[in-house]
mmCIF file of C-alpha atoms in Angstrom:
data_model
loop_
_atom_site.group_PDB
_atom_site.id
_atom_site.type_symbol
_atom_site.label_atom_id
_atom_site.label_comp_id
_atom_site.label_asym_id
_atom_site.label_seq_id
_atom_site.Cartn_x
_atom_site.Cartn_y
_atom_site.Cartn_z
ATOM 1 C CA UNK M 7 -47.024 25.771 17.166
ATOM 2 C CA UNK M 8 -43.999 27.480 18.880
ATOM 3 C CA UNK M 9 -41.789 30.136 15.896
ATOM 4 C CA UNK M 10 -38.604 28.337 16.906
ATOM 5 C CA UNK M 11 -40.115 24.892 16.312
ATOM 6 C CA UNK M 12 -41.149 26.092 12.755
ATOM 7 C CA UNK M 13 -38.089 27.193 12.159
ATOM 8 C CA UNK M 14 -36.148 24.316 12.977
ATOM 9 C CA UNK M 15 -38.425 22.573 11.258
ATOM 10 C CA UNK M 16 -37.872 24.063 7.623
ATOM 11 C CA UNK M 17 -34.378 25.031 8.358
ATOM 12 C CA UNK M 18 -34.022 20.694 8.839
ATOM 13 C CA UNK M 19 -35.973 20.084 5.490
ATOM 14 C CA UNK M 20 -34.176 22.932 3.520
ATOM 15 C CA UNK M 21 -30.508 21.613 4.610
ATOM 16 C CA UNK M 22 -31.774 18.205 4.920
ATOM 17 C CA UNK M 23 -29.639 16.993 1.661
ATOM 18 C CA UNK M 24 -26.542 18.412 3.367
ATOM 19 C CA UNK M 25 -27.968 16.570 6.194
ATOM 20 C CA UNK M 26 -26.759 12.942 4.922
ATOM 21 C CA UNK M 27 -23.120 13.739 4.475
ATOM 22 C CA UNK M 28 -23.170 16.183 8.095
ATOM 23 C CA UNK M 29 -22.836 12.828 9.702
ATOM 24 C CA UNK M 30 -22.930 8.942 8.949
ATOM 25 C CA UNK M 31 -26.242 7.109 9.168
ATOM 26 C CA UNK M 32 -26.322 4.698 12.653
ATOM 27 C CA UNK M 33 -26.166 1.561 12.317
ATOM 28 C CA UNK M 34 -29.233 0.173 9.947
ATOM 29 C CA UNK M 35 -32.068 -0.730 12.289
ATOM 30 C CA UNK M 36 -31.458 -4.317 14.056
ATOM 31 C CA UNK M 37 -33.038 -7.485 12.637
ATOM 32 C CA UNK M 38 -34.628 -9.584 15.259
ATOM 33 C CA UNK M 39 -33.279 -13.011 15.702
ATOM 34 C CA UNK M 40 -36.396 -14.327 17.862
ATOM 35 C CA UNK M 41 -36.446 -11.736 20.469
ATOM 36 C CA UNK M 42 -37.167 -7.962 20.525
ATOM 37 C CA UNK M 43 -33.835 -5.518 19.930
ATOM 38 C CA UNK M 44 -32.995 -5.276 23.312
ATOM 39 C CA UNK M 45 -33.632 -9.083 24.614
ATOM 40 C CA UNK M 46 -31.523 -10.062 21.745
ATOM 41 C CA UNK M 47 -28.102 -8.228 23.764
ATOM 42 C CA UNK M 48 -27.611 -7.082 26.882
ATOM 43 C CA UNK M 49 -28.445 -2.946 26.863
ATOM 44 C CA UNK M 50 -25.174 -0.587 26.266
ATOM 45 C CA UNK M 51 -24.298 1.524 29.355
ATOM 46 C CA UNK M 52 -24.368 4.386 27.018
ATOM 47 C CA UNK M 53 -27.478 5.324 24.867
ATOM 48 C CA UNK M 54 -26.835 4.431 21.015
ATOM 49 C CA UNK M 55 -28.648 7.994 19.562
ATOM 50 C CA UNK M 56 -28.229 10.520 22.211
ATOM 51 C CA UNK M 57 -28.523 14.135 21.960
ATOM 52 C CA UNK M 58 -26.471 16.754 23.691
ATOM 53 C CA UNK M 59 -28.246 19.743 22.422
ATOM 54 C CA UNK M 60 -31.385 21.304 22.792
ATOM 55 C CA UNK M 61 -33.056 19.821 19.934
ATOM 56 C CA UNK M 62 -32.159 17.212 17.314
ATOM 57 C CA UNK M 63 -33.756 15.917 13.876
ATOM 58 C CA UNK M 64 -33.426 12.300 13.147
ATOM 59 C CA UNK M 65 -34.010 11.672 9.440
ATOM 60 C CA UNK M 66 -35.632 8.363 8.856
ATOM 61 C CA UNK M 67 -35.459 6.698 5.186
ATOM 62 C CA UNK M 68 -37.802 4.565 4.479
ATOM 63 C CA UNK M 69 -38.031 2.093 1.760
ATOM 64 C CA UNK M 70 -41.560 3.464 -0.731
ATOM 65 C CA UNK M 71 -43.750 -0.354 -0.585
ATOM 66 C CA UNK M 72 -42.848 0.106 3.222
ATOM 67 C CA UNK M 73 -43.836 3.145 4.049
ATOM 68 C CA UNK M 74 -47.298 1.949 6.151
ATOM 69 C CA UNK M 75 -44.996 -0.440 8.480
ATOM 70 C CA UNK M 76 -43.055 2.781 9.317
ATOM 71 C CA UNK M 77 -45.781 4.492 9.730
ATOM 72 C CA UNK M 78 -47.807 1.836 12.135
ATOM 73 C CA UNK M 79 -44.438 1.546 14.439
ATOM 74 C CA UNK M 80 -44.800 5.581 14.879
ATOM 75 C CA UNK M 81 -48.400 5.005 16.111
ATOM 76 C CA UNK M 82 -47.113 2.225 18.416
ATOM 77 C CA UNK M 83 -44.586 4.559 19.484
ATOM 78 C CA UNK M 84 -46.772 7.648 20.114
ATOM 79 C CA UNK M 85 -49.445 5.525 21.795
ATOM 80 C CA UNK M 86 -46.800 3.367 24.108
ATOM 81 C CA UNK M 87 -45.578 6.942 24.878
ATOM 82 C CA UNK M 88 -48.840 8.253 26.100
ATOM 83 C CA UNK M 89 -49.182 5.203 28.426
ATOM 84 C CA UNK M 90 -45.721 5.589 29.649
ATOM 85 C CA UNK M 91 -44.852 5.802 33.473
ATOM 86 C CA UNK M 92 -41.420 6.103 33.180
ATOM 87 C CA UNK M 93 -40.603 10.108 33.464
ATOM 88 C CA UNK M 94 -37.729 10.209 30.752
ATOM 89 C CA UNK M 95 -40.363 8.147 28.347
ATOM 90 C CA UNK M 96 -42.831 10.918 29.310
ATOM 91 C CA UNK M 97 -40.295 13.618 28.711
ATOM 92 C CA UNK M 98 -38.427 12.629 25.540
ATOM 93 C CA UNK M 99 -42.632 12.601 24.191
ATOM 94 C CA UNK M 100 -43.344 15.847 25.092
ATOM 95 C CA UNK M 101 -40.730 17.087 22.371
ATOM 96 C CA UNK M 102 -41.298 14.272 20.003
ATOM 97 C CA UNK M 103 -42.798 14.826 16.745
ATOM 98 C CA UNK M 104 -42.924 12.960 13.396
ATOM 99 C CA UNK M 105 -43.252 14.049 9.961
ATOM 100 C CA UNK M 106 -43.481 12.662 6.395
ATOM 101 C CA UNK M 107 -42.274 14.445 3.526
ATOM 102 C CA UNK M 108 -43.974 15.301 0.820
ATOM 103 C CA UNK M 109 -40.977 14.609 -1.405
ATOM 104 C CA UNK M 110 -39.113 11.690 -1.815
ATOM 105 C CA UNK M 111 -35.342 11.020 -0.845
ATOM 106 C CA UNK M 112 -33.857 9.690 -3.902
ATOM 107 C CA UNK M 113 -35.921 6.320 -4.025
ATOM 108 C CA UNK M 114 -37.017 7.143 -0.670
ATOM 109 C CA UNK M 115 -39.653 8.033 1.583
ATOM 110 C CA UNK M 116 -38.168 10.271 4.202
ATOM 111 C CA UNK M 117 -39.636 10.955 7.445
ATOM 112 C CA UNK M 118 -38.454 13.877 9.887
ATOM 113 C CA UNK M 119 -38.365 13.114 13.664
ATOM 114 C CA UNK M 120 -38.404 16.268 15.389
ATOM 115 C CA UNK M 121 -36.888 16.704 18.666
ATOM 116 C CA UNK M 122 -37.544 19.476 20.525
ATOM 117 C CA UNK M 123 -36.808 19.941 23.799
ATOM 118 C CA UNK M 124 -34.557 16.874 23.581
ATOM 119 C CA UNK M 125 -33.764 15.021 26.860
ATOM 120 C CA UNK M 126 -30.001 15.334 27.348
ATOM 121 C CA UNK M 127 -28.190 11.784 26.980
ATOM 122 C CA UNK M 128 -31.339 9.745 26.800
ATOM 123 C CA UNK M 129 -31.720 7.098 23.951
ATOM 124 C CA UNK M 130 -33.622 8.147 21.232
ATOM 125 C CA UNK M 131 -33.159 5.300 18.746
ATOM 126 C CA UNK M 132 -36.768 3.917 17.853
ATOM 127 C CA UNK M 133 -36.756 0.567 18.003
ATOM 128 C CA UNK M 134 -35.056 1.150 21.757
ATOM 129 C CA UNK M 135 -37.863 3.752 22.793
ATOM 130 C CA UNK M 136 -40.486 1.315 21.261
ATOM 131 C CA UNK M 137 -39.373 -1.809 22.971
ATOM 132 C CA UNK M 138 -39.332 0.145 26.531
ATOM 133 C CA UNK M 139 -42.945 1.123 25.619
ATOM 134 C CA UNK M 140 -43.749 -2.091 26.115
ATOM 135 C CA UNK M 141 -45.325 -4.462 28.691
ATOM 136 C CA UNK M 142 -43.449 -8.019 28.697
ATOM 137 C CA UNK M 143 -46.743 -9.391 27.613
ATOM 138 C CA UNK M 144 -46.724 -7.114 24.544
ATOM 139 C CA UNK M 145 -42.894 -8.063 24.120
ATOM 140 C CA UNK M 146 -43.627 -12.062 24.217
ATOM 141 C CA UNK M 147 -47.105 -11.531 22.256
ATOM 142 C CA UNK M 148 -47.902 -13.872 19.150
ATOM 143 C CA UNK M 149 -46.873 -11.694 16.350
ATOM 144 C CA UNK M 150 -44.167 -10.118 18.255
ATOM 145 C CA UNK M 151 -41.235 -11.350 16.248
ATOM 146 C CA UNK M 152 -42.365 -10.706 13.154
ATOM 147 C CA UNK M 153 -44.293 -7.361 13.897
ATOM 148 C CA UNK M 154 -40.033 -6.659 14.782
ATOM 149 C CA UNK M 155 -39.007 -7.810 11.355
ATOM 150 C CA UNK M 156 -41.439 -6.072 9.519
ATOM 151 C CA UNK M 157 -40.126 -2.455 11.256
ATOM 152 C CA UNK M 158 -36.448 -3.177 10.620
ATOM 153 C CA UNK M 159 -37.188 -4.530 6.922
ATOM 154 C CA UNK M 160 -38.573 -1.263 6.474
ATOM 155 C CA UNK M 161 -35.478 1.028 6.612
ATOM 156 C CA UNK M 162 -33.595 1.596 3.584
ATOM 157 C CA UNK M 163 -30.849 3.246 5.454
ATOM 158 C CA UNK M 164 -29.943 4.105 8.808
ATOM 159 C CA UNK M 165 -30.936 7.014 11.001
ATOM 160 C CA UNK M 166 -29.117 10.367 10.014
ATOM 161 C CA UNK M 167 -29.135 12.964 13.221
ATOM 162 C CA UNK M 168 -28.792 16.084 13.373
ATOM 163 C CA UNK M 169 -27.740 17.917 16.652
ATOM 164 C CA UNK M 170 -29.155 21.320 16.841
ATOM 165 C CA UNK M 171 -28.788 24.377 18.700
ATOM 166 C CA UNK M 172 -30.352 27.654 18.259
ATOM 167 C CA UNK M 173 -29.220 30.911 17.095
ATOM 168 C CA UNK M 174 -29.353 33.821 19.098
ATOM 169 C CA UNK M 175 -30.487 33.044 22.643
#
């Protein structure tokens, strides 16, 4: 593992408190209507989490009896990832890691998605990434609908994202 990407790593858990109030959550994870996040509206122009900076922390609450549904979307994540022919997909992976930590937030699980490189503007909001991960087979799938509920009903807050960029070159 790279120094700087240890660093950022326990610089993001130590300030991660001051985290929360650095910037508001997102919006809390969508709820699926019958259709996947994206085939529920037509996609923004602009990406909904994007990061400007070299690297970026997403912290991810997660509500304690949920924390295996988090965790099973990650490995649907990473493995759609690894699968991936679109090049920003294949990117945005390369600098993609996910952590749990060991302590609670409050009532909390909290997770620590660690970006670094980040891919300038792209969108890095889960359910988003997840979805495009996805064949339209997988999308339409039996299960499908409420595999989506079960991933937003886990979220006991919205994403909190940190921007970062480093210190001294």
């Amino acid at each position: 593992m790279r120094p700087s990407v240890i660093s950022t790593f326990v610089l993001a858990v130590a300030f991660a408190p001051a985290a929360v109030f650095a910037q508001p959550p997102t919006q809390p994870p969508p709820t699926t209507t019958g259709q996947p996040p994206a085939a529920a509206q037509p996609a923004p122009a602009a990406p909904k989490i994007p990061f400007t900076t070299p690297a970026g922390i997403l912290l991810v609450q997660i509500k304690p009896d949920k924390t295996a549904d988090f965790e099973e979307m990650a490995g649907k994540l990473k493995a759609g990832l690894a699968k991936t022919t679109d090049e920003t997909l294949k990117k945005q992976a390369a600098g993609l890691k996910i952590y749990k930590s060991s302590e609670p937030f409050g009532p909390n699980a909290l997770y620590v998605v660690l970006l670094d490189p980040t891919v300038p503007n792209s969108e890095y909001e889960l359910f988003h990434m997840l979805l495009q991960t996805m064949t339209p087979e997988e999308q339409r799938a039996e299960g499908a609908q409420a595999m989506w509920k079960r991933y937003a009903d886990a979220f006991a807050a919205g994403l909190s994202k940190l921007s970062l960029t480093p210190l001294g070159g």
